C-alpha atoms as a printed R data frame, in Angstrom:
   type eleno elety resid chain resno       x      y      z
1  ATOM     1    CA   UNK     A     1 224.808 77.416 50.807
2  ATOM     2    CA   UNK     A     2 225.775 77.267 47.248
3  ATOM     3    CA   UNK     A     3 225.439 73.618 45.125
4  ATOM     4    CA   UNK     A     4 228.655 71.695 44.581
5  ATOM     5    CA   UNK     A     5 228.851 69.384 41.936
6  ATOM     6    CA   UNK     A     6 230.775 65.982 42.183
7  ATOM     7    CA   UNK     A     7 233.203 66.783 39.692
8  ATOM     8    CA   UNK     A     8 234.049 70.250 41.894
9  ATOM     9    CA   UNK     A     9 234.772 67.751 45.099
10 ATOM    10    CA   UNK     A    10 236.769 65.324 43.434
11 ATOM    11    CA   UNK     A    11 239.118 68.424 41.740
12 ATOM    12    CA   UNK     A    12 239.631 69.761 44.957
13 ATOM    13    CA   UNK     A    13 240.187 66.228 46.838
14 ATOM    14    CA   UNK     A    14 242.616 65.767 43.859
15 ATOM    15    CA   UNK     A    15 244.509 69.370 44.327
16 ATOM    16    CA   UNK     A    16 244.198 68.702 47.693
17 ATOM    17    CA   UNK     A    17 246.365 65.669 47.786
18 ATOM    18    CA   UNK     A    18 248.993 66.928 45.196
19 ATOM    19    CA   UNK     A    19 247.778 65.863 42.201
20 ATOM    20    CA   UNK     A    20 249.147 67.933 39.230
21 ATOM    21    CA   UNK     A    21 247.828 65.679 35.789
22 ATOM    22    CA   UNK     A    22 245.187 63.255 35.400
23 ATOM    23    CA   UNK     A    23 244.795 61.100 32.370
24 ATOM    24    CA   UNK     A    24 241.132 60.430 31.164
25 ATOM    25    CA   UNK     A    25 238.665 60.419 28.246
26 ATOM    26    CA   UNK     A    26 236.837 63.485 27.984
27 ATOM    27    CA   UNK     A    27 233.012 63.404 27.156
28 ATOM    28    CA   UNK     A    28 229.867 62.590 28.223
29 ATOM    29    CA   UNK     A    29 229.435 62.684 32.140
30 ATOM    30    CA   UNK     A    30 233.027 63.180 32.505
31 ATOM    31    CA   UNK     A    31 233.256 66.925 31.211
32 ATOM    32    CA   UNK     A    32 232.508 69.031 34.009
33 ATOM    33    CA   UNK     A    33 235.580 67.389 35.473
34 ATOM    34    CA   UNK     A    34 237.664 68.853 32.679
């Protein structure tokens, strides 16, 4: 079984329920989302 990181689940959660843009801030803890 290959690691998933949290960023990787919330993406696909995200794609998963339609969602096409996100707004954030970029940096820190936040980039792998990006």
């Amino acid at each position: 079984m290959s690691r998933v990181i949290g960023a990787e689940i919330a993406v696909k959660t995200l794609e998963s329920e339609g969602v096409e843009v996100i707004f954030g801030i970029p940096g820190g803890a936040m980039l792998p989302f990006y």
